[in-house]
C-alpha cells in the first residue's frame, strides 16, 4: 500500500526528533567517518554540503573536516523562483539566517553545477531504490538535474523504507547512494 509523502515526512521527522543529543553527536562522528572514507569523497575536489538545521543529522564536523582536508566546500543558498545555487565557504565566511530558518553565506562566490564533484544531499527519508523524500520545497529536485556530481545521501536506519512505499514523481531525482548511519542505542536506566 502506498503512503502519501506528507504522512512519511511527518513519520521521518518524528524519528529524527527522538534522537538524543548523545545519539546526534555519535552519529555526526560516524557520518563523518563513513563519508570521508568513501572513494567519491577521497577523489572529490569540490563537495556540496548543507548547513544542517535542528532536526537534520549535524553536518558541522563534515564541513570542518572538508575544509581541513583542503576541499572546496559549497553550501546552498535560495535563489528566486524556488531555485537554489551553491556558494563556496571558508572558515571566515559570514552567514545570515534566511526567512525559512537556514543559514546562508554572505558575499561568497557562486560555484557552477558542473564544478561540484560530490553532493551530500539532505533528505528526511529514502527508499531501498535510492529515492528520496525531502522537506517538500523541491529545491534539490530542481537543482540536481543541472549537475553531474555524485549524489550521496545519509539517513538513519528508521528512515529507510521498502521501494514502492510512496509514488515517485517524474521530477523526483534518485540518489546514487544512501549511507545508513547507525547510532548508539540509548541505555535503559
PDB file of C-alpha atoms in Angstrom:
ATOM      1  CA  UNK A   1       0.000   0.000   0.000  1.00  0.00           C
ATOM      2  CA  UNK A   2       1.331   3.436  -0.985  1.00  0.00           C
ATOM      3  CA  UNK A   3       1.747   6.093   1.685  1.00  0.00           C
ATOM      4  CA  UNK A   4       1.499   9.787   0.801  1.00  0.00           C
ATOM      5  CA  UNK A   5       4.672  11.860   1.126  1.00  0.00           C
ATOM      6  CA  UNK A   6       3.297  14.202   3.795  1.00  0.00           C
ATOM      7  CA  UNK A   7       2.499  11.268   6.089  1.00  0.00           C
ATOM      8  CA  UNK A   8       6.010   9.909   5.550  1.00  0.00           C
ATOM      9  CA  UNK A   9       7.582  13.320   6.146  1.00  0.00           C
ATOM     10  CA  UNK A  10       5.797  13.505   9.486  1.00  0.00           C
ATOM     11  CA  UNK A  11       6.941   9.987  10.401  1.00  0.00           C
ATOM     12  CA  UNK A  12      10.553  10.642   9.337  1.00  0.00           C
ATOM     13  CA  UNK A  13      10.669  13.971  11.217  1.00  0.00           C
ATOM     14  CA  UNK A  14       9.346  12.178  14.293  1.00  0.00           C
ATOM     15  CA  UNK A  15      12.081   9.552  14.040  1.00  0.00           C
ATOM     16  CA  UNK A  16      14.746  12.270  13.816  1.00  0.00           C
ATOM     17  CA  UNK A  17      13.181  14.184  16.717  1.00  0.00           C
ATOM     18  CA  UNK A  18      13.541  11.171  19.020  1.00  0.00           C
ATOM     19  CA  UNK A  19      17.331  11.192  18.729  1.00  0.00           C
ATOM     20  CA  UNK A  20      19.054  12.312  21.915  1.00  0.00           C
ATOM     21  CA  UNK A  21      21.916  14.796  21.925  1.00  0.00           C
ATOM     22  CA  UNK A  22      24.355  11.952  22.595  1.00  0.00           C
ATOM     23  CA  UNK A  23      22.971   9.949  19.658  1.00  0.00           C
ATOM     24  CA  UNK A  24      23.315  13.001  17.389  1.00  0.00           C
ATOM     25  CA  UNK A  25      26.933  13.554  18.424  1.00  0.00           C
ATOM     26  CA  UNK A  26      27.845   9.899  17.892  1.00  0.00           C
ATOM     27  CA  UNK A  27      26.010   9.857  14.544  1.00  0.00           C
ATOM     28  CA  UNK A  28      27.786  13.063  13.446  1.00  0.00           C
ATOM     29  CA  UNK A  29      31.118  11.375  14.167  1.00  0.00           C
ATOM     30  CA  UNK A  30      30.074   8.135  12.441  1.00  0.00           C
ATOM     31  CA  UNK A  31      28.703  10.033   9.453  1.00  0.00           C
ATOM     32  CA  UNK A  32      31.963  11.971   9.080  1.00  0.00           C
ATOM     33  CA  UNK A  33      33.997   8.772   9.347  1.00  0.00           C
ATOM     34  CA  UNK A  34      31.916   6.938   6.727  1.00  0.00           C
ATOM     35  CA  UNK A  35      31.705   9.836   4.288  1.00  0.00           C
ATOM     36  CA  UNK A  36      35.378  10.785   4.451  1.00  0.00           C
ATOM     37  CA  UNK A  37      36.370   7.152   3.886  1.00  0.00           C
ATOM     38  CA  UNK A  38      34.146   6.948   0.794  1.00  0.00           C
ATOM     39  CA  UNK A  39      36.086   6.737  -2.515  1.00  0.00           C
ATOM     40  CA  UNK A  40      33.997   9.576  -4.015  1.00  0.00           C
ATOM     41  CA  UNK A  41      34.935  11.851  -1.117  1.00  0.00           C
ATOM     42  CA  UNK A  42      38.592  10.898  -1.417  1.00  0.00           C
ATOM     43  CA  UNK A  43      38.729  11.971  -5.073  1.00  0.00           C
ATOM     44  CA  UNK A  44      36.364  14.962  -4.849  1.00  0.00           C
ATOM     45  CA  UNK A  45      37.819  18.434  -5.051  1.00  0.00           C
ATOM     46  CA  UNK A  46      34.516  20.270  -4.597  1.00  0.00           C
ATOM     47  CA  UNK A  47      31.891  18.964  -2.166  1.00  0.00           C
ATOM     48  CA  UNK A  48      28.401  20.339  -1.612  1.00  0.00           C
ATOM     49  CA  UNK A  49      27.066  20.043   1.927  1.00  0.00           C
ATOM     50  CA  UNK A  50      24.097  21.680   3.592  1.00  0.00           C
ATOM     51  CA  UNK A  51      24.344  23.590   6.828  1.00  0.00           C
ATOM     52  CA  UNK A  52      22.142  21.287   8.884  1.00  0.00           C
ATOM     53  CA  UNK A  53      19.163  22.533  10.810  1.00  0.00           C
ATOM     54  CA  UNK A  54      17.775  21.283  14.107  1.00  0.00           C
ATOM     55  CA  UNK A  55      16.138  18.041  13.011  1.00  0.00           C
ATOM     56  CA  UNK A  56      18.769  17.003  10.474  1.00  0.00           C
ATOM     57  CA  UNK A  57      21.871  14.956  11.121  1.00  0.00           C
ATOM     58  CA  UNK A  58      24.561  17.506  12.060  1.00  0.00           C
ATOM     59  CA  UNK A  59      26.957  18.381   9.225  1.00  0.00           C
ATOM     60  CA  UNK A  60      29.296  20.784  11.047  1.00  0.00           C
ATOM     61  CA  UNK A  61      32.060  18.208  11.600  1.00  0.00           C
ATOM     62  CA  UNK A  62      31.862  17.057   7.984  1.00  0.00           C
ATOM     63  CA  UNK A  63      32.191  20.634   6.710  1.00  0.00           C
ATOM     64  CA  UNK A  64      35.070  21.345   9.079  1.00  0.00           C
ATOM     65  CA  UNK A  65      36.840  18.133   8.008  1.00  0.00           C
ATOM     66  CA  UNK A  66      36.439  19.013   4.334  1.00  0.00           C
ATOM     67  CA  UNK A  67      37.990  22.428   4.900  1.00  0.00           C
ATOM     68  CA  UNK A  68      40.902  20.918   6.859  1.00  0.00           C
ATOM     69  CA  UNK A  69      41.455  18.449   4.004  1.00  0.00           C
ATOM     70  CA  UNK A  70      41.697  21.348   1.542  1.00  0.00           C
ATOM     71  CA  UNK A  71      38.474  20.595  -0.304  1.00  0.00           C
ATOM     72  CA  UNK A  72      36.408  23.380  -1.795  1.00  0.00           C
ATOM     73  CA  UNK A  73      33.196  23.366   0.230  1.00  0.00           C
ATOM     74  CA  UNK A  74      29.985  24.769  -1.195  1.00  0.00           C
ATOM     75  CA  UNK A  75      26.659  25.280   0.550  1.00  0.00           C
ATOM     76  CA  UNK A  76      23.215  26.100  -0.856  1.00  0.00           C
ATOM     77  CA  UNK A  77      21.522  29.462  -0.929  1.00  0.00           C
ATOM     78  CA  UNK A  78      17.929  30.040  -2.018  1.00  0.00           C
ATOM     79  CA  UNK A  79      17.546  31.895  -5.324  1.00  0.00           C
ATOM     80  CA  UNK A  80      14.444  33.494  -6.899  1.00  0.00           C
ATOM     81  CA  UNK A  81      11.693  31.341  -8.421  1.00  0.00           C
ATOM     82  CA  UNK A  82      12.141  28.454  -5.954  1.00  0.00           C
ATOM     83  CA  UNK A  83      15.665  27.752  -7.195  1.00  0.00           C
ATOM     84  CA  UNK A  84      18.965  27.457  -5.342  1.00  0.00           C
ATOM     85  CA  UNK A  85      22.644  27.833  -6.104  1.00  0.00           C
ATOM     86  CA  UNK A  86      25.791  26.772  -4.288  1.00  0.00           C
ATOM     87  CA  UNK A  87      28.388  29.148  -2.875  1.00  0.00           C
ATOM     88  CA  UNK A  88      31.931  28.495  -1.718  1.00  0.00           C
ATOM     89  CA  UNK A  89      32.568  28.870   2.004  1.00  0.00           C
ATOM     90  CA  UNK A  90      35.698  29.087   4.112  1.00  0.00           C
ATOM     91  CA  UNK A  91      36.379  29.270   7.828  1.00  0.00           C
ATOM     92  CA  UNK A  92      35.932  33.060   7.627  1.00  0.00           C
ATOM     93  CA  UNK A  93      32.608  33.066   5.743  1.00  0.00           C
ATOM     94  CA  UNK A  94      29.842  35.073   7.391  1.00  0.00           C
ATOM     95  CA  UNK A  95      26.246  33.850   7.362  1.00  0.00           C
ATOM     96  CA  UNK A  96      22.753  35.288   7.628  1.00  0.00           C
ATOM     97  CA  UNK A  97      19.567  33.446   8.528  1.00  0.00           C
ATOM     98  CA  UNK A  98      17.123  33.064   5.618  1.00  0.00           C
ATOM     99  CA  UNK A  99      13.423  33.588   6.296  1.00  0.00           C
ATOM    100  CA  UNK A 100      12.997  29.782   6.046  1.00  0.00           C
ATOM    101  CA  UNK A 101      15.369  29.459   9.026  1.00  0.00           C
ATOM    102  CA  UNK A 102      18.546  28.107   7.439  1.00  0.00           C
ATOM    103  CA  UNK A 103      21.919  29.834   7.444  1.00  0.00           C
ATOM    104  CA  UNK A 104      23.229  31.096   4.105  1.00  0.00           C
ATOM    105  CA  UNK A 105      26.619  32.557   3.216  1.00  0.00           C
ATOM    106  CA  UNK A 106      27.020  36.305   2.701  1.00  0.00           C
ATOM    107  CA  UNK A 107      29.243  37.614  -0.116  1.00  0.00           C
ATOM    108  CA  UNK A 108      30.516  34.165  -1.115  1.00  0.00           C
ATOM    109  CA  UNK A 109      31.449  33.241  -4.698  1.00  0.00           C
ATOM    110  CA  UNK A 110      28.910  31.153  -6.631  1.00  0.00           C
ATOM    111  CA  UNK A 111      30.036  27.754  -7.909  1.00  0.00           C
ATOM    112  CA  UNK A 112      28.634  26.337 -11.136  1.00  0.00           C
ATOM    113  CA  UNK A 113      26.810  22.967 -11.024  1.00  0.00           C
ATOM    114  CA  UNK A 114      29.377  21.280 -13.293  1.00  0.00           C
ATOM    115  CA  UNK A 115      32.155  22.120 -10.791  1.00  0.00           C
ATOM    116  CA  UNK A 116      30.675  20.021  -7.966  1.00  0.00           C
ATOM    117  CA  UNK A 117      32.144  16.518  -7.689  1.00  0.00           C
ATOM    118  CA  UNK A 118      30.130  15.245  -4.731  1.00  0.00           C
ATOM    119  CA  UNK A 119      26.824  16.384  -3.263  1.00  0.00           C
ATOM    120  CA  UNK A 120      25.787  15.329   0.224  1.00  0.00           C
ATOM    121  CA  UNK A 121      22.055  15.602  -0.421  1.00  0.00           C
ATOM    122  CA  UNK A 122      19.775  16.238   2.554  1.00  0.00           C
ATOM    123  CA  UNK A 123      16.511  14.439   2.988  1.00  0.00           C
ATOM    124  CA  UNK A 124      14.121  13.137   5.572  1.00  0.00           C
ATOM    125  CA  UNK A 125      13.900   9.562   4.321  1.00  0.00           C
ATOM    126  CA  UNK A 126      14.764   7.201   1.490  1.00  0.00           C
ATOM    127  CA  UNK A 127      13.555   4.001   0.000  1.00  0.00           C
ATOM    128  CA  UNK A 128      15.635   0.969  -0.902  1.00  0.00           C
ATOM    129  CA  UNK A 129      15.840   2.103  -4.548  1.00  0.00           C
ATOM    130  CA  UNK A 130      17.632   5.347  -3.522  1.00  0.00           C
ATOM    131  CA  UNK A 131      14.537   7.556  -3.934  1.00  0.00           C
ATOM    132  CA  UNK A 132      14.369  10.493  -1.560  1.00  0.00           C
ATOM    133  CA  UNK A 133      11.719  12.347   0.365  1.00  0.00           C
ATOM    134  CA  UNK A 134      12.971  15.834   1.050  1.00  0.00           C
ATOM    135  CA  UNK A 135      11.462  18.642   3.038  1.00  0.00           C
ATOM    136  CA  UNK A 136       8.837  19.442   0.409  1.00  0.00           C
ATOM    137  CA  UNK A 137      10.208  22.545  -1.299  1.00  0.00           C
ATOM    138  CA  UNK A 138      11.608  20.756  -4.359  1.00  0.00           C
ATOM    139  CA  UNK A 139      14.821  22.801  -4.368  1.00  0.00           C
ATOM    140  CA  UNK A 140      17.142  19.814  -4.708  1.00  0.00           C
ATOM    141  CA  UNK A 141      14.877  18.101  -7.257  1.00  0.00           C
ATOM    142  CA  UNK A 142      15.195  21.224  -9.423  1.00  0.00           C
ATOM    143  CA  UNK A 143      18.958  21.602  -8.854  1.00  0.00           C
ATOM    144  CA  UNK A 144      20.221  18.015  -9.152  1.00  0.00           C
ATOM    145  CA  UNK A 145      19.486  17.589 -12.893  1.00  0.00           C
ATOM    146  CA  UNK A 146      21.850  20.542 -13.500  1.00  0.00           C
ATOM    147  CA  UNK A 147      24.886  18.739 -12.054  1.00  0.00           C
ATOM    148  CA  UNK A 148      26.789  15.552 -12.841  1.00  0.00           C
ATOM    149  CA  UNK A 149      28.196  15.335  -9.311  1.00  0.00           C
ATOM    150  CA  UNK A 150      27.766  12.090  -7.375  1.00  0.00           C
ATOM    151  CA  UNK A 151      24.623  12.262  -5.211  1.00  0.00           C
ATOM    152  CA  UNK A 152      25.290  10.758  -1.772  1.00  0.00           C
ATOM    153  CA  UNK A 153      22.666  10.795   0.968  1.00  0.00           C
ATOM    154  CA  UNK A 154      22.783   9.961   4.662  1.00  0.00           C
ATOM    155  CA  UNK A 155      19.915   8.510   6.667  1.00  0.00           C
ATOM    156  CA  UNK A 156      19.155   6.934   9.992  1.00  0.00           C
ATOM    157  CA  UNK A 157      18.028   3.332   9.652  1.00  0.00           C
ATOM    158  CA  UNK A 158      14.477   4.128  10.850  1.00  0.00           C
ATOM    159  CA  UNK A 159      14.058   6.419   7.830  1.00  0.00           C
ATOM    160  CA  UNK A 160      14.783   3.787   5.181  1.00  0.00           C
ATOM    161  CA  UNK A 161      11.644   2.120   3.812  1.00  0.00           C
ATOM    162  CA  UNK A 162      10.955  -0.503   1.123  1.00  0.00           C
ATOM    163  CA  UNK A 163      10.920   0.588  -2.525  1.00  0.00           C
ATOM    164  CA  UNK A 164       7.431   1.488  -3.716  1.00  0.00           C
ATOM    165  CA  UNK A 165       6.301   2.881  -0.344  1.00  0.00           C
ATOM    166  CA  UNK A 166       5.325   6.181  -1.995  1.00  0.00           C
ATOM    167  CA  UNK A 167       4.510   7.296  -5.525  1.00  0.00           C
ATOM    168  CA  UNK A 168       7.676   8.553  -7.190  1.00  0.00           C
ATOM    169  CA  UNK A 169       7.040  11.641  -9.295  1.00  0.00           C
ATOM    170  CA  UNK A 170       8.660  12.428 -12.635  1.00  0.00           C
ATOM    171  CA  UNK A 171      10.537  15.332 -11.045  1.00  0.00           C
ATOM    172  CA  UNK A 172      11.992  13.222  -8.199  1.00  0.00           C
ATOM    173  CA  UNK A 173      15.724  12.570  -8.514  1.00  0.00           C
ATOM    174  CA  UNK A 174      17.142   9.308  -7.147  1.00  0.00           C
ATOM    175  CA  UNK A 175      20.385   9.290  -5.212  1.00  0.00           C
ATOM    176  CA  UNK A 176      23.463   7.469  -6.458  1.00  0.00           C
ATOM    177  CA  UNK A 177      23.906   6.015  -2.977  1.00  0.00           C
ATOM    178  CA  UNK A 178      22.424   6.219   0.521  1.00  0.00           C
ATOM    179  CA  UNK A 179      24.639   5.574   3.536  1.00  0.00           C
ATOM    180  CA  UNK A 180      22.784   4.390   6.633  1.00  0.00           C
ATOM    181  CA  UNK A 181      24.048   5.987   9.841  1.00  0.00           C
ATOM    182  CA  UNK A 182      23.601   3.823  12.894  1.00  0.00           C
ATOM    183  CA  UNK A 183      23.974   5.443  16.258  1.00  0.00           C
ATOM    184  CA  UNK A 184      24.191   4.083  19.777  1.00  0.00           C
ATOM    185  CA  UNK A 185      21.080   2.738  21.387  1.00  0.00           C
ATOM    186  CA  UNK A 186      20.047   4.598  24.500  1.00  0.00           C
ATOM    187  CA  UNK A 187      20.794   2.616  27.652  1.00  0.00           C
ATOM    188  CA  UNK A 188      17.833   1.840  29.882  1.00  0.00           C
ATOM    189  CA  UNK A 189      18.409   3.137  33.384  1.00  0.00           C
TER     190      UNK A 189
END
